[in-house]
PDB file of C-alpha atoms in Angstrom:
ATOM      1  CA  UNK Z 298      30.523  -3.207  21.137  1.00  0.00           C
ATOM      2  CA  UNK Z 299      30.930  -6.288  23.332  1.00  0.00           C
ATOM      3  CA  UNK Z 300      30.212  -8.632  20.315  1.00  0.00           C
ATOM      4  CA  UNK Z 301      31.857 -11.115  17.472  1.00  0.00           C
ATOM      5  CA  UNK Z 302      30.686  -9.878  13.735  1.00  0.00           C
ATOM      6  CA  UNK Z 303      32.341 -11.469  10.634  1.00  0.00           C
ATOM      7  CA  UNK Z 304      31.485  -9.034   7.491  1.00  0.00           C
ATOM      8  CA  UNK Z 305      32.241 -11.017   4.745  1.00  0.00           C
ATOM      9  CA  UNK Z 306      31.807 -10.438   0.866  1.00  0.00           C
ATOM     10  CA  UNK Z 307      30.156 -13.474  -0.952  1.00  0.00           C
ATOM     11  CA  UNK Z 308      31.054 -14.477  -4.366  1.00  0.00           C
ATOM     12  CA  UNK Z 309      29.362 -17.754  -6.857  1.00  0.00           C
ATOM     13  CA  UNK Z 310      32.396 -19.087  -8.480  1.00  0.00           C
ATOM     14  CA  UNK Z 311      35.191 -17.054 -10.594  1.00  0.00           C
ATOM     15  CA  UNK Z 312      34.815 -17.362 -13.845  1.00  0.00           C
ATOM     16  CA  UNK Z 313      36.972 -14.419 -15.511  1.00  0.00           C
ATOM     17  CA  UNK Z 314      41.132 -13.970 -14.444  1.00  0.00           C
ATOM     18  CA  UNK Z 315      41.334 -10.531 -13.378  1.00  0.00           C
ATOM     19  CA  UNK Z 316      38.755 -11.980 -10.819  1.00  0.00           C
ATOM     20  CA  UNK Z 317      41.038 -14.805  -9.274  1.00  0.00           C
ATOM     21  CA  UNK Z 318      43.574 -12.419  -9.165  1.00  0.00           C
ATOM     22  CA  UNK Z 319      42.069  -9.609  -7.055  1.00  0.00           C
ATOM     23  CA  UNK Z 320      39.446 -11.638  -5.039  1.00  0.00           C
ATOM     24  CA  UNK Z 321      43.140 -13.573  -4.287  1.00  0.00           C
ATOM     25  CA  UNK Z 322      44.257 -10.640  -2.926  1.00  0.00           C
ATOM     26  CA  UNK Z 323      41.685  -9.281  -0.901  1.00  0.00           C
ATOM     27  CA  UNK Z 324      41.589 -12.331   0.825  1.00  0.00           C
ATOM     28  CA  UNK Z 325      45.148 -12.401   1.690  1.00  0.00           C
ATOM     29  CA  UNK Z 326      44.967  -8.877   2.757  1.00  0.00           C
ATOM     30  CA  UNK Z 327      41.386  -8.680   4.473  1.00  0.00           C
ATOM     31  CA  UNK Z 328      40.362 -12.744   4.806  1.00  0.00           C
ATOM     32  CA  UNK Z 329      36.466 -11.290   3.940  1.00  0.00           C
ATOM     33  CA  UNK Z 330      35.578 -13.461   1.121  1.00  0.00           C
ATOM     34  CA  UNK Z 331      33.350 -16.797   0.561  1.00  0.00           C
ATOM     35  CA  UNK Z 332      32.910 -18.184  -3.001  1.00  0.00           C
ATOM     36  CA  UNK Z 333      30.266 -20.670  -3.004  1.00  0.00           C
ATOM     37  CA  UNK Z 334      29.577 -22.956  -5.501  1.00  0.00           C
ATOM     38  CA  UNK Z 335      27.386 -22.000  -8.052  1.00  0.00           C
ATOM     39  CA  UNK Z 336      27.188 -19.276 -10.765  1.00  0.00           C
ATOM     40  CA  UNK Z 337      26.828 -15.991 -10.041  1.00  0.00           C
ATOM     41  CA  UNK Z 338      22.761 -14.411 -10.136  1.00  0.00           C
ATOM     42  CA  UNK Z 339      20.579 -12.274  -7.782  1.00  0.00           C
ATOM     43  CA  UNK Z 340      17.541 -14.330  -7.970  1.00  0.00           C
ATOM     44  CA  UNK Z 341      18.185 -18.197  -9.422  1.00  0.00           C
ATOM     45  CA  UNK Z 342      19.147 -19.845  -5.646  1.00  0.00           C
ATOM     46  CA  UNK Z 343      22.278 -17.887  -4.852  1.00  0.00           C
ATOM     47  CA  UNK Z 344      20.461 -16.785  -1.726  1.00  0.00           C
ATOM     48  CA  UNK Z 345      19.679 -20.473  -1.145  1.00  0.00           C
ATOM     49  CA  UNK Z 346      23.189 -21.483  -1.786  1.00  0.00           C
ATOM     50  CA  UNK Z 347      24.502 -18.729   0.692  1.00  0.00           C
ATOM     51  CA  UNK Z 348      22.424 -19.836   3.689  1.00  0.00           C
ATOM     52  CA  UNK Z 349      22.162 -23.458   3.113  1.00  0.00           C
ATOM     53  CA  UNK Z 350      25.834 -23.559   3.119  1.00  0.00           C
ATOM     54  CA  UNK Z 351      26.814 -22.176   5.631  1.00  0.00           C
ATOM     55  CA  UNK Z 352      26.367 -24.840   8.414  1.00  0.00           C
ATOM     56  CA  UNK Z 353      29.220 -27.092   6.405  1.00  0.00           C
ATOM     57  CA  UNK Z 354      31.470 -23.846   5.983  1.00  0.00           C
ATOM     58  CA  UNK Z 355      31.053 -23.222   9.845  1.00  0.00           C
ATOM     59  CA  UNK Z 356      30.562 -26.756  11.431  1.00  0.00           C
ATOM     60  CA  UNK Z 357      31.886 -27.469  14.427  1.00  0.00           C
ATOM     61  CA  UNK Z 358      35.892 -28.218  14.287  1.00  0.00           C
ATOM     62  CA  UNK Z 359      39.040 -27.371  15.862  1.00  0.00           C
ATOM     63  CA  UNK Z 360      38.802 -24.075  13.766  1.00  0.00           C
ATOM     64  CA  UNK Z 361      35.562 -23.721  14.501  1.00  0.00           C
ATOM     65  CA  UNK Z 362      35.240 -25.023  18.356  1.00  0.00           C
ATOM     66  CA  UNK Z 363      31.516 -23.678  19.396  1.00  0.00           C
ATOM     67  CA  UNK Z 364      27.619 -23.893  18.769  1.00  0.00           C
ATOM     68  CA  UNK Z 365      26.250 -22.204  17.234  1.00  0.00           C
ATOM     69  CA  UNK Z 366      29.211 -20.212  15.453  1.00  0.00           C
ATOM     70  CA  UNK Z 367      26.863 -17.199  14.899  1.00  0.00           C
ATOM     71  CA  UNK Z 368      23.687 -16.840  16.876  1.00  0.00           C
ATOM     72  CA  UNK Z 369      22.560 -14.405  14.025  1.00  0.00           C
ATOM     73  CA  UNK Z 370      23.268 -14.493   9.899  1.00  0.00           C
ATOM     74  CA  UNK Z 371      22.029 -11.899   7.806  1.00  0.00           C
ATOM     75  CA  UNK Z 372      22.398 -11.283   4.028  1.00  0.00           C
ATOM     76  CA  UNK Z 373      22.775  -7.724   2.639  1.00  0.00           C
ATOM     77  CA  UNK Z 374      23.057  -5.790  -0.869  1.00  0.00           C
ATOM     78  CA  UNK Z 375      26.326  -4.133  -1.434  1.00  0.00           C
ATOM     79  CA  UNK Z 376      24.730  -0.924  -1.628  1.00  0.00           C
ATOM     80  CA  UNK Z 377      23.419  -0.669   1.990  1.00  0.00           C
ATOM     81  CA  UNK Z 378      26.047   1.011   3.880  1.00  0.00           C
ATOM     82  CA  UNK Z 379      25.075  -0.910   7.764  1.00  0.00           C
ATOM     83  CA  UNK Z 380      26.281   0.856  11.261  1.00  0.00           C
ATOM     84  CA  UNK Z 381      27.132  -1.979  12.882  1.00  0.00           C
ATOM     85  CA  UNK Z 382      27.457  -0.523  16.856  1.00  0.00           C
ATOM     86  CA  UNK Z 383      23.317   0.284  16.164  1.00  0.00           C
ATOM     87  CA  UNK Z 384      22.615  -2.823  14.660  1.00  0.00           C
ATOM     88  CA  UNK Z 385      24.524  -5.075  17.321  1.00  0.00           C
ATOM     89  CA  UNK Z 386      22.425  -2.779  19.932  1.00  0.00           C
ATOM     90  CA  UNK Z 387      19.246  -3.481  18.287  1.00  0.00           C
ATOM     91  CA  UNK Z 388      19.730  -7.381  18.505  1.00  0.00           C
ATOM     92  CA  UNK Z 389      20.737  -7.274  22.265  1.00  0.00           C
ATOM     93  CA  UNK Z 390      17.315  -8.034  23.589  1.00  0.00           C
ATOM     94  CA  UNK Z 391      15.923 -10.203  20.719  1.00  0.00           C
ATOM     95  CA  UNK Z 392      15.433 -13.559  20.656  1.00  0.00           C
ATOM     96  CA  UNK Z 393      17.937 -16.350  19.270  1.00  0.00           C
ATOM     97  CA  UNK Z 394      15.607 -18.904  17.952  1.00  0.00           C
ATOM     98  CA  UNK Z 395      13.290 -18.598  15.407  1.00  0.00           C
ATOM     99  CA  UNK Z 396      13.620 -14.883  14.351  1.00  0.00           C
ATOM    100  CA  UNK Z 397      13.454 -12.868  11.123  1.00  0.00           C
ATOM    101  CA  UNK Z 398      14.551  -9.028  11.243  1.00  0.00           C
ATOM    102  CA  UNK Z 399      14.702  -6.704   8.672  1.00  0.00           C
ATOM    103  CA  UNK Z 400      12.520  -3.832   7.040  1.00  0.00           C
ATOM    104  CA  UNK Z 401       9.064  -5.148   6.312  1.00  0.00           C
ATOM    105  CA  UNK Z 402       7.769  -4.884   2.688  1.00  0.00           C
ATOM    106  CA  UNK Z 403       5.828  -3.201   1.400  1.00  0.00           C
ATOM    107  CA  UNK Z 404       7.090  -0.094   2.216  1.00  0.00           C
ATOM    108  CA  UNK Z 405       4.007   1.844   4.100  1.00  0.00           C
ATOM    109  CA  UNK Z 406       3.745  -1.507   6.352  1.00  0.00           C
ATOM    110  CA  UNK Z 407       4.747  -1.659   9.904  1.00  0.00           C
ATOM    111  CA  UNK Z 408       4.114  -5.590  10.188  1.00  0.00           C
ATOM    112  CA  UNK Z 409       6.988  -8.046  10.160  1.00  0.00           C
ATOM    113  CA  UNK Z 410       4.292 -10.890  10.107  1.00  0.00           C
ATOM    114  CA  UNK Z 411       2.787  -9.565   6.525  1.00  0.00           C
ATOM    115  CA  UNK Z 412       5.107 -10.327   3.594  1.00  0.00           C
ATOM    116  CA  UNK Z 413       8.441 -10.078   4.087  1.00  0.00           C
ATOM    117  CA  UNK Z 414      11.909  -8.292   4.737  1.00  0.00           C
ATOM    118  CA  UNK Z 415      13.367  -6.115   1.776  1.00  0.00           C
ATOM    119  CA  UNK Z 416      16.565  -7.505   0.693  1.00  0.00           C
ATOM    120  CA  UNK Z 417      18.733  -4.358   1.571  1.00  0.00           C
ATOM    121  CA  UNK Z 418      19.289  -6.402   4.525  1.00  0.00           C
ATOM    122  CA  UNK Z 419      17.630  -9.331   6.779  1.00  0.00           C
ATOM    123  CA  UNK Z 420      19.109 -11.588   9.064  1.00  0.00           C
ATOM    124  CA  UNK Z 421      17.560 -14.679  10.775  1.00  0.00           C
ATOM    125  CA  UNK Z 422      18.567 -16.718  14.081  1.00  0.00           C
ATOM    126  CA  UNK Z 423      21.152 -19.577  13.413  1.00  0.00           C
ATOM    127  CA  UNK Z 424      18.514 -22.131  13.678  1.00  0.00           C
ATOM    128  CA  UNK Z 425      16.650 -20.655  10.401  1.00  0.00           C
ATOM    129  CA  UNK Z 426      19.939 -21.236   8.431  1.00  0.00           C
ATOM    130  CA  UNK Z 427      19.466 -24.956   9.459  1.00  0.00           C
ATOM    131  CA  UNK Z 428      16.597 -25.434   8.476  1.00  0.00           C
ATOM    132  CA  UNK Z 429      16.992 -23.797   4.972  1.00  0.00           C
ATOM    133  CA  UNK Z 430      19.632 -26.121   4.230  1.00  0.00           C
ATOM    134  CA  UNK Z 431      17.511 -29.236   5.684  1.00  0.00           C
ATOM    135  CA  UNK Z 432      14.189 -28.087   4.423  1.00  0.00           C
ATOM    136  CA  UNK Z 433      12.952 -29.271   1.131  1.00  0.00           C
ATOM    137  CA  UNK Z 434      10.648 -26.431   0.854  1.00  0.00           C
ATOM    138  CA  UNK Z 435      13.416 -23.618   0.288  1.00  0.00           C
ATOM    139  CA  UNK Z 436      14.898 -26.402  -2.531  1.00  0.00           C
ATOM    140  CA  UNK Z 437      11.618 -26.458  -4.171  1.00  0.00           C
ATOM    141  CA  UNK Z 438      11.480 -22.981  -4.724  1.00  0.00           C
ATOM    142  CA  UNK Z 439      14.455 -20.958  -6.053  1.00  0.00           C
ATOM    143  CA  UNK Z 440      13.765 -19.006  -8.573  1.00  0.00           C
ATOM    144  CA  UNK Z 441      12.342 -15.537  -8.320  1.00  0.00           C
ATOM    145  CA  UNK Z 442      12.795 -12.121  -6.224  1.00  0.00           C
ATOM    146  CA  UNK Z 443      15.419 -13.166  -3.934  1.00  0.00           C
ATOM    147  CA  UNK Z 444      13.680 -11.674  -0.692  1.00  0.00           C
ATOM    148  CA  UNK Z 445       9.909 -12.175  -1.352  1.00  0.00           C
ATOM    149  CA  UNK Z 446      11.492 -15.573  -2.032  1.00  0.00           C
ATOM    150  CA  UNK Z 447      13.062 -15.924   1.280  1.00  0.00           C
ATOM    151  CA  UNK Z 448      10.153 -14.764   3.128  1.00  0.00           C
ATOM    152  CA  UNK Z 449       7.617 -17.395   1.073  1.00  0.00           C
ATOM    153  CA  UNK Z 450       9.888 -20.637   3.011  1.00  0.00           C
ATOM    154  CA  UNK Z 451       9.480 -19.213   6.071  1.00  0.00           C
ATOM    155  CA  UNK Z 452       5.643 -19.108   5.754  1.00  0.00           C
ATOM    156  CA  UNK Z 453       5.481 -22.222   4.154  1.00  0.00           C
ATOM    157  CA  UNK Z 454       7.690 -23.901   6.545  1.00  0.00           C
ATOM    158  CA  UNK Z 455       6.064 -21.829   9.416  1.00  0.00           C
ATOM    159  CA  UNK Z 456       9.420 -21.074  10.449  1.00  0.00           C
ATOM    160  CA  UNK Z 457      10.444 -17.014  12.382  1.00  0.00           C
ATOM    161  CA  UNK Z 458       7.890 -17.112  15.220  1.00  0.00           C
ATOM    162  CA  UNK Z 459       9.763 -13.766  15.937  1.00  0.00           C
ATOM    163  CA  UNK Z 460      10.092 -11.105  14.035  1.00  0.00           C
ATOM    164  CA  UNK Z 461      11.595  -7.287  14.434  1.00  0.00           C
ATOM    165  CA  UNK Z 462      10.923  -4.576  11.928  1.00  0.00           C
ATOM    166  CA  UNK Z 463      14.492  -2.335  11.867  1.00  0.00           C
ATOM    167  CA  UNK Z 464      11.470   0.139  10.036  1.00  0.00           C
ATOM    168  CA  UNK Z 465      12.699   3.186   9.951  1.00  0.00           C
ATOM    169  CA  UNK Z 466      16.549   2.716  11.376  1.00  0.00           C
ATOM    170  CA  UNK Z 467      16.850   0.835   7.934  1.00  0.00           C
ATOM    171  CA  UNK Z 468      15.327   2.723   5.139  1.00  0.00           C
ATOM    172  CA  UNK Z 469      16.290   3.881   1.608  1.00  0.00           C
ATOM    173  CA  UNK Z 470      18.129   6.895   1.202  1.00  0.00           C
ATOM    174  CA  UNK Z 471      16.404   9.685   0.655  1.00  0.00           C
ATOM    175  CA  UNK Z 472      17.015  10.693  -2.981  1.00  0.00           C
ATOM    176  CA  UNK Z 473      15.060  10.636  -4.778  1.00  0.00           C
ATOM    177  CA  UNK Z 474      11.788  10.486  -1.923  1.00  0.00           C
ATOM    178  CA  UNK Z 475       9.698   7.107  -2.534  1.00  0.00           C
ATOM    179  CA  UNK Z 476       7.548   5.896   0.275  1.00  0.00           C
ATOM    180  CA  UNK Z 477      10.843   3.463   0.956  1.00  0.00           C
ATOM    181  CA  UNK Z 478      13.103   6.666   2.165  1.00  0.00           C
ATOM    182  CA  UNK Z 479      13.976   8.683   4.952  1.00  0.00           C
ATOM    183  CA  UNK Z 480      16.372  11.263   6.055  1.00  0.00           C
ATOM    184  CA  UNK Z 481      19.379  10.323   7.125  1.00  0.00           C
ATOM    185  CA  UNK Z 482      19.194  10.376  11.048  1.00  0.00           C
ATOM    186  CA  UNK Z 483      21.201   9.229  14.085  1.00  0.00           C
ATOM    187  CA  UNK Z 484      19.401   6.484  15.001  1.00  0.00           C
ATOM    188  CA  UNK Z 485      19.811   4.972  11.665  1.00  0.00           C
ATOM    189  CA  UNK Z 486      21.412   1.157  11.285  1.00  0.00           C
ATOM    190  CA  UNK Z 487      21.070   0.885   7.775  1.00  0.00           C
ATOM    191  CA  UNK Z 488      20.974   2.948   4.652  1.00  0.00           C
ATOM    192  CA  UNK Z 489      19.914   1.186   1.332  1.00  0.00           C
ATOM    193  CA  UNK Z 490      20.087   2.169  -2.480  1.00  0.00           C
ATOM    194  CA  UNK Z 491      23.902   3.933  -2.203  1.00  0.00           C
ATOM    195  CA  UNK Z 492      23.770   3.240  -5.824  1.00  0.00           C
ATOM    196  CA  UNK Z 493      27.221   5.895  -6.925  1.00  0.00           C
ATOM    197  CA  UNK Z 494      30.316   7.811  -4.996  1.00  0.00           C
ATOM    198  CA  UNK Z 495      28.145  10.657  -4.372  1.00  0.00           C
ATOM    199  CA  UNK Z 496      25.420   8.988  -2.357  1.00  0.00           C
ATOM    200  CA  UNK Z 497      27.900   7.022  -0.429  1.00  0.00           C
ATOM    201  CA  UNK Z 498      30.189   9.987   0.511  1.00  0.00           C
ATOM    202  CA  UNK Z 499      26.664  12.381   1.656  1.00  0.00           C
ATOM    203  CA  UNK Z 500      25.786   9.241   3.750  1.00  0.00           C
ATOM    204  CA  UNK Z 501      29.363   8.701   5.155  1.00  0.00           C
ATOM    205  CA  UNK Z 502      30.293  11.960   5.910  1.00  0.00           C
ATOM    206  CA  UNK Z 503      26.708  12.554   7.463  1.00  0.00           C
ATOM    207  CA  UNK Z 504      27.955   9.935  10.252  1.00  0.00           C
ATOM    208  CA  UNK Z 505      31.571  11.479  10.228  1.00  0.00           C
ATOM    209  CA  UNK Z 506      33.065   8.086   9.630  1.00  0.00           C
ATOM    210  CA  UNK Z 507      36.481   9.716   9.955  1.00  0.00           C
ATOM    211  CA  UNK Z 508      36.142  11.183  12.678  1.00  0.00           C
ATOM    212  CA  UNK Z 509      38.524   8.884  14.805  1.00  0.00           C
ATOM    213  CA  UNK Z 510      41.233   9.924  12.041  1.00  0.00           C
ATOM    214  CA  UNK Z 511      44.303  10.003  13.926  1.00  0.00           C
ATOM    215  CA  UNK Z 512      46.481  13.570  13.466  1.00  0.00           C
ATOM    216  CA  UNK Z 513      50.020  12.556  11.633  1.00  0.00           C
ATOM    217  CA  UNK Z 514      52.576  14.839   9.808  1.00  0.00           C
ATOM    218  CA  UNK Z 515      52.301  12.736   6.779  1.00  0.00           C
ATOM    219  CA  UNK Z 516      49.307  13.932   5.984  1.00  0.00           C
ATOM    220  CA  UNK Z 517      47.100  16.948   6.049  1.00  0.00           C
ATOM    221  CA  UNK Z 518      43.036  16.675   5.556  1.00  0.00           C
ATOM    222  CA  UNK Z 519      41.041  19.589   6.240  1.00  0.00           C
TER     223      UNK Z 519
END
């Protein structure tokens, strides 16, 4: 793949024991969690808190040695399953400054300069998360559909001169059909709405995730 991504799982703050305890543990074993500091919501600033605070998590240290630390930082639902060797490809000859990627709402449009990215997944150049957190215009405005939300600062701040439309590598999956979906397909970086087992497993074993599974006698799967 030829390039550094951090997946990490992103948490407001604990609030019940059984969640201390395993979110603990994950992070010893996997090291993929940030808790921010706020309580936990979809669409009352936890998107704000996420991007604005990431330039104090990641500021330049002895841990943390280079500038940017991310060129790219994108925020995505935990039921979009995202193929990460496509989506690295697609950002190869985009720009670093000033860009917005995602799938364009509404669904039928093919403009990324109309509207805004659907929250199953967007990402924006490192500068972007800079200016959220030094902006007063994102502050001023928290509250509401968390990606409509995101893409009203960036046309009030005239902020994401570039823009990429992922339409239709990223997509909905296709059950139920909606104007949103598509079939799976190999050229596919993202797959949104994997809302039970069922749906994931279909979408996973379409790609043949396992395929790399290494033969052992401790195990047999047909």
């Amino acid at each position: 793949m030829g390039a550094k991504v951090d997946v990490k799982f992103v948490f407001c703050n604990l609030t019940k024991e059984d969640q201390k305890i395993l979110v603990a543990l994950e992070i010893m074993r996997y090291d993929d969690i940030i808790i921010l500091n706020c309580q936990e919501n979809m669409n009352k600033g936890k998107t704000y808190t996420y991007f604005s605070s990431l330039p104090e998590i990641f500021s330049v240290s002895n841990i943390q040695p280079y500038y940017p630390p991310y060129h790219y930082v994108m925020k995505a639902d935990d039921d979009t399953y995202i193929r990460l060797e496509n989506f690295v490809e697609s950002l190869r000859p985009l720009p670093r400054e000033d860009l917005y990627y995602g799938y364009v709402i509404p669904c039928p449009s093919m403009d990324p300069f109309v509207d805004y990215m659907s929250g199953m997944g967007y990402l924006v150049s490192w500068d972007v998360v800079e200016w959220i957190k030094d902006s007063d215009i994102p502050k001023k405005h928290l509250e509401g559909p968390e990606d409509k939300v995101f893409g009203e600062w960036l046309r009030d701040g005239h902020r994401a001169r570039h823009r990429y439309n992922a339409k239709w590598s990223m997509y909905n999956f296709p059950d139920p059909p909606t104007r949103c979906t598509h079939e799976l397909w190999p050229d596919t970086i993202a797959v949104h709405l994997l809302k039970n087992q069922q749906k994931w497993i279909q979408t996973l074993n379409y790609f043949n995730v396992t395929r790399d599974l290494k033969p052992s006698k401790l195990y047999n799967i047909p």
